[in-house]
Coordinates of C-alpha atoms in Angstrom, one line a residue:
X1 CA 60.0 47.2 -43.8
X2 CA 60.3 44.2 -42.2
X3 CA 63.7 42.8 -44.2
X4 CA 64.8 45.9 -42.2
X5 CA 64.7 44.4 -38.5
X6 CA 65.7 40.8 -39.7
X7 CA 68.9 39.4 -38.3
X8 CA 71.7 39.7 -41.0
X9 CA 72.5 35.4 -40.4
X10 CA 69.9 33.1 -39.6
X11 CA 71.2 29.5 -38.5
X12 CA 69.3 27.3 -40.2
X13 CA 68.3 23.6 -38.0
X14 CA 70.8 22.3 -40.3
X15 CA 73.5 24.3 -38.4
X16 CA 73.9 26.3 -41.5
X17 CA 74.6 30.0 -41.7
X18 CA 72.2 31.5 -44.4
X19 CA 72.1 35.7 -44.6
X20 CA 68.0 36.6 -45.1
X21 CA 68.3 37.0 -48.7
X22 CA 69.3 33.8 -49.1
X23 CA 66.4 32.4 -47.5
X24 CA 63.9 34.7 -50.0
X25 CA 66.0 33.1 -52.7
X26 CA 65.5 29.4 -51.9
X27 CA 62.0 30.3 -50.9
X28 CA 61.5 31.5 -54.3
X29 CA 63.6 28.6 -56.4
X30 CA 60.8 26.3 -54.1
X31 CA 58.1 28.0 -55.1
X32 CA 59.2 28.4 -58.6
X33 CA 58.5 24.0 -58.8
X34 CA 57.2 22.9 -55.6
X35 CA 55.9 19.4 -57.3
X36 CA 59.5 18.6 -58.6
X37 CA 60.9 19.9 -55.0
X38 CA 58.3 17.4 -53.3
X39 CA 59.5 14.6 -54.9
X40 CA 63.1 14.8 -54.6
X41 CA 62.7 15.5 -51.2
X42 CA 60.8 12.2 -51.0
X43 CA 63.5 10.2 -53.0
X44 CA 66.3 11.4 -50.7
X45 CA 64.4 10.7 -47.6
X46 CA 63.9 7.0 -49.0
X47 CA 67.3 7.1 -50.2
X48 CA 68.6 8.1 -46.5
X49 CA 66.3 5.2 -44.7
X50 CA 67.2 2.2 -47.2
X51 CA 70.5 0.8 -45.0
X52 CA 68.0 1.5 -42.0
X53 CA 65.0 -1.2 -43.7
X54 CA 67.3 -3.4 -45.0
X55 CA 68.7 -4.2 -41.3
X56 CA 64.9 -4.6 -40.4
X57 CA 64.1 -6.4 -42.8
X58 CA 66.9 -8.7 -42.6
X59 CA 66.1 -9.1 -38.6
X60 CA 62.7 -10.0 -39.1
X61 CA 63.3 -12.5 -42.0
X62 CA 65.7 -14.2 -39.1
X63 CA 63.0 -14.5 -36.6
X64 CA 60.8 -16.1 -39.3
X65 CA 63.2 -18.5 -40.1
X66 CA 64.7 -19.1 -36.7
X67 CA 61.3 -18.6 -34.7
X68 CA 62.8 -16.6 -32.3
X69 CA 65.6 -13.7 -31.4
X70 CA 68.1 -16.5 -29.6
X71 CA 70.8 -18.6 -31.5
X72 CA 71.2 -21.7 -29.6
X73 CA 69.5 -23.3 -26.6
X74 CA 66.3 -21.0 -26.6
X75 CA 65.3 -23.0 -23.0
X76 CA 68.3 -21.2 -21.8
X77 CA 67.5 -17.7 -23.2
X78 CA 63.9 -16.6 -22.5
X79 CA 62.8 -13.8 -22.3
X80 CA 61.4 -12.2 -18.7
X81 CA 61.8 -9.1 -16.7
X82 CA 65.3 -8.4 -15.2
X83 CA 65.8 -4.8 -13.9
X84 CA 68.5 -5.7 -11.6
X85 CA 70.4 -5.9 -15.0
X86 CA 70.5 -1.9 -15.3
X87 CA 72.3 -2.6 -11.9
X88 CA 74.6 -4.7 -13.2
X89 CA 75.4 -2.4 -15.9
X90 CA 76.6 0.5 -13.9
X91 CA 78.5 -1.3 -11.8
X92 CA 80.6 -2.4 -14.9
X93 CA 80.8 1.3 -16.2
X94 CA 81.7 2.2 -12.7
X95 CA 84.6 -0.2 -12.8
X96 CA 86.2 0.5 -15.9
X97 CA 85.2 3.9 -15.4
X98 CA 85.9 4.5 -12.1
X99 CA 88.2 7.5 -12.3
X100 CA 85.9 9.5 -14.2
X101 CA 83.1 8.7 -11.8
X102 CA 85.0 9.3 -9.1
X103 CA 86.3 12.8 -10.3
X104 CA 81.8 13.6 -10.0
X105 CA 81.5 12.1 -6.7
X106 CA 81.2 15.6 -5.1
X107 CA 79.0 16.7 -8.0
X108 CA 76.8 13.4 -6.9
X109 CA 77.2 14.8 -3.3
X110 CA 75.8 18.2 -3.7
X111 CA 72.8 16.4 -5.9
X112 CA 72.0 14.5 -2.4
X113 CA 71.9 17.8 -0.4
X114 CA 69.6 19.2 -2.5
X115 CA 67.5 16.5 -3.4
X116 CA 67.4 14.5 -0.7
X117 CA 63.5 13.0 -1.1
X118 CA 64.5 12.0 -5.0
X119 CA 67.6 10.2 -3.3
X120 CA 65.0 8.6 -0.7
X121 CA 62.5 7.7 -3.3
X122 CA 65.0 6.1 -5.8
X123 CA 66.7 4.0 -2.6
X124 CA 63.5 2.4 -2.1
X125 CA 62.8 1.9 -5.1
X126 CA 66.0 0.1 -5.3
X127 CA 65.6 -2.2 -2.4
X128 CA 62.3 -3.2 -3.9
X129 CA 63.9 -4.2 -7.4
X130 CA 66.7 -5.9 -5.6
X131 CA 64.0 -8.2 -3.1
X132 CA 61.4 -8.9 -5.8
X133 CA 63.1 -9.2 -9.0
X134 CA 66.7 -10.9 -8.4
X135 CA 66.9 -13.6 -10.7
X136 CA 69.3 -16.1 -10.8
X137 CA 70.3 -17.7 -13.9
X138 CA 71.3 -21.6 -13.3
X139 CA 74.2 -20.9 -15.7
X140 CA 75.3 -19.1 -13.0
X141 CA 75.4 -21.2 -10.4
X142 CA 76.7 -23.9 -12.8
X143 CA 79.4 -22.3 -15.1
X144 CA 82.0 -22.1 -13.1
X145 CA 84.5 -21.0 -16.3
X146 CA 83.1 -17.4 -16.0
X147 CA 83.6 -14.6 -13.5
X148 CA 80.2 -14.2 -13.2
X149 CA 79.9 -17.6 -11.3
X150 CA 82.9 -16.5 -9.1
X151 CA 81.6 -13.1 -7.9
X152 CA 78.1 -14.3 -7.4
X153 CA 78.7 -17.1 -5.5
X154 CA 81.3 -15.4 -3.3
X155 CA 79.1 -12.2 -2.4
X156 CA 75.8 -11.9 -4.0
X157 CA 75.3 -15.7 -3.0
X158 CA 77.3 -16.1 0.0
X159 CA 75.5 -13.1 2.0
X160 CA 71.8 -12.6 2.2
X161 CA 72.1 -8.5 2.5
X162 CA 74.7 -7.5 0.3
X163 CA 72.5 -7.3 -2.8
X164 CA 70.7 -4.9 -0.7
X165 CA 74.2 -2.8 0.7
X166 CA 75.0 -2.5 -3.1
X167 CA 72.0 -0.2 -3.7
X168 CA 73.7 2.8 -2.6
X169 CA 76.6 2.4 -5.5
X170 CA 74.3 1.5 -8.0
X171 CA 72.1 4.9 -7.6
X172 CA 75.5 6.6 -7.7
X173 CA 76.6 4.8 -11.0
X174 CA 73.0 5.1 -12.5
X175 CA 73.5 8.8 -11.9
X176 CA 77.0 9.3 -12.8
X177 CA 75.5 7.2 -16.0
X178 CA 72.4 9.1 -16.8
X179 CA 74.8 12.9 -16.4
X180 CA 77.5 11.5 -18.8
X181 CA 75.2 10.2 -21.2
X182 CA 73.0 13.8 -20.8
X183 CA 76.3 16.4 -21.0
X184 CA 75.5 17.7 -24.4
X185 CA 72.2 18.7 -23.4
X186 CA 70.4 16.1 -25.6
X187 CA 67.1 15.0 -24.2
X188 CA 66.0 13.0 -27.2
X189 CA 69.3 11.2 -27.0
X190 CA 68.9 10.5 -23.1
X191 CA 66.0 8.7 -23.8
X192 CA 66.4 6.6 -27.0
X193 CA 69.6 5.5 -24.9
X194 CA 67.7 4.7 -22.4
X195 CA 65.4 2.8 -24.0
X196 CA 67.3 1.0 -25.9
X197 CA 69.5 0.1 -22.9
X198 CA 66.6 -1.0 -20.9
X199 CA 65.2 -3.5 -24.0
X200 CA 68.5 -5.3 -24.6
X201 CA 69.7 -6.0 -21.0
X202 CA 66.0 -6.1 -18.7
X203 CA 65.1 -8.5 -20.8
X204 CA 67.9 -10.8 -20.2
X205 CA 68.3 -12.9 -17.1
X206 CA 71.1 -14.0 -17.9
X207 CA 74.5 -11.4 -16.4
X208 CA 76.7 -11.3 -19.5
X209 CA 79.5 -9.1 -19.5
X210 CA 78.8 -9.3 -23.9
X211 CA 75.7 -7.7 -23.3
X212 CA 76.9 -4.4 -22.0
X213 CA 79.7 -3.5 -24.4
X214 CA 77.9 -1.3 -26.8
X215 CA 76.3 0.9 -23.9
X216 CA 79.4 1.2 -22.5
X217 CA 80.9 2.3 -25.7
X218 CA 78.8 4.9 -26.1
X219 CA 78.8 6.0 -22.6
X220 CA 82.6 6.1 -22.9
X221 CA 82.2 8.3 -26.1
X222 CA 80.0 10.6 -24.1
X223 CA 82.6 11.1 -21.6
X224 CA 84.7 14.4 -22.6
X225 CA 87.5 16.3 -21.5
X226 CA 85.1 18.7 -19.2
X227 CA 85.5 16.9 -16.0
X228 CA 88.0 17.8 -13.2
X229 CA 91.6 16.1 -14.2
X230 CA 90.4 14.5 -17.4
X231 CA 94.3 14.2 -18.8
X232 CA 95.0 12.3 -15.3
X233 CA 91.7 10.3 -15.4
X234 CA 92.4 9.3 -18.7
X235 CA 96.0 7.8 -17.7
X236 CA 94.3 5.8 -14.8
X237 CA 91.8 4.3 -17.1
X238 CA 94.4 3.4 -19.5
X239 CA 96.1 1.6 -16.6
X240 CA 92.9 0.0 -14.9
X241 CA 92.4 -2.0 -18.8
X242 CA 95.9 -2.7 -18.8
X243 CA 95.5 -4.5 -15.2
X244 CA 92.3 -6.4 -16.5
X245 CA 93.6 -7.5 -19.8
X246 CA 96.9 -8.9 -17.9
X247 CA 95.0 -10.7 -15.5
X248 CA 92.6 -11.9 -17.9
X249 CA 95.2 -13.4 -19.8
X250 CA 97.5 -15.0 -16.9
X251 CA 94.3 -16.1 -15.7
X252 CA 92.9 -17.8 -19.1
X253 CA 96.4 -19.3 -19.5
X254 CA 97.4 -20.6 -16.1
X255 CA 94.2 -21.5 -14.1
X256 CA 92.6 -24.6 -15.8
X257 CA 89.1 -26.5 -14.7
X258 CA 88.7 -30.3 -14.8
X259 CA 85.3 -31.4 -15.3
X260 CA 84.0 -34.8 -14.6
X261 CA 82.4 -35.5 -18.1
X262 CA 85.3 -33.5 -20.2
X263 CA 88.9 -34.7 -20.6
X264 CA 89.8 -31.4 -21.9
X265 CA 90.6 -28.6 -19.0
X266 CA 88.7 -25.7 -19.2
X267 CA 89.6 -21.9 -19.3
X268 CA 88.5 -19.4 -16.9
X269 CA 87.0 -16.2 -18.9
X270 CA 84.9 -13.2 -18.9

């Protein structure tokens, strides 16, 4: 009686079709050896997690060995609470980026209209990062081959208040961020990004433009062809990393530094 209101297909979590009869069957080829089912399905979920150990296994016989996570001067890489970093991060998305991000700026709008004490909330919550937990790294106040040095020292440096004027953009980018990465719908994959975002960079006080390649790579992959003028975005982010690698190169090959203690001139990099 019951086969007779079933649903001819039943998608399986798999994402496979299977008609109901189907499903009897493999219910009954289970049944017919559960113990034998039980263990292959325990080999082949060994089988799929063995690249998995073998990376932590590998990671944690490298902090035996090297007594820490940090090759090279460990003084110079310690580990502390940065959450400025996040920051930092979306204003590198937002420049490589930008015309996607700009393409949602009225989406960003409309979120501000109607949720305008979430907006006030996360703005002071911003300005309270930004006063109490701005670090400064002496590397860059020192290394002066790096834009870092450059653009810290010229605005971040030079004016008192424009760490706190940059608030604004960075709630913007984190949001712009946080939609891209959520557009498929995936909750589980919001936060496992997040996390994992929020381990490798707060905990580095260091600003590294290194460190934020692999979250922007899989923002980027997260960006699809749903937003407004995505062919014409598209064109003007090919043409944005066609400016920055050309600069980057005339600048590597035609600016050099002269430091005191090295005959050698230096380069000017990322």
């Amino acid at each position: 009686m019951y086969a007779t209101f079933a649903p001819k297909q039943t998608k399986t979590s798999g994402g496979i079709n299977m008609s109901f009869q189907e499903i009897v069957d493999l219910l009954k080829e289970l049944m017919k050896n559960p113990i034998k089912h039980a263990i292959n399905t325990y080999l082949r979920f060994w089988k799929g997690i063995t690249s998995y150990l073998a990376v932590g296994v590998a990671f944690l016989t490298f902090l035996a060995i090297n007594g820490s996570i940090v090759v090279g001067d460990k003084s110079a890489h310690e580990a502390t609470i940065h959450l400025p970093q996040l920051f930092y991060f979306s204003i590198f998305c937002l420049v490589f980026l930008w015309p996607y991000f700009v393409s949602q700026s009225l989406d960003f709008l409309n979120f501000i209209k109607t949720h305008k004490l979430v907006i006030l909330l996360f703005l002071i919550l911003g300005l309270l990062i930004v006063h109490y937990n701005t670090l400064v790294h002496p590397y860059m106040l020192a290394d002066n081959r790096h834009y870092v040095f450059y653009i810290w020292n010229r605005f971040y440096g030079k004016y008192a208040y424009f760490k706190y004027f940059m608030v604004p953009v960075y709630i913007f980018s984190l949001y712009i961020v946080i939609k891209t990465i959520y557009s498929s719908g995936d909750a589980s994959y919001l936060m496992m990004y997040i996390l994992c975002v929020f381990i490798v960079l707060v905990t580095q006080k260091l600003i590294e433009v290194r460190y934020y390649f692999i979250p922007y790579i899989l923002l980027r992959l997260k960006t699809g062809n749903r937003i407004p003028l995505a062919k014409f975005c598209l064109i003007l982010e090919f043409l944005t990393s066609l400016f920055v690698n050309i600069a980057t190169l005339k600048l590597f090959f035609t600016k050099t530094i002269m430091w005191s203690d090295y005959a050698d001139p230096q380069r000017l990099i990322w």
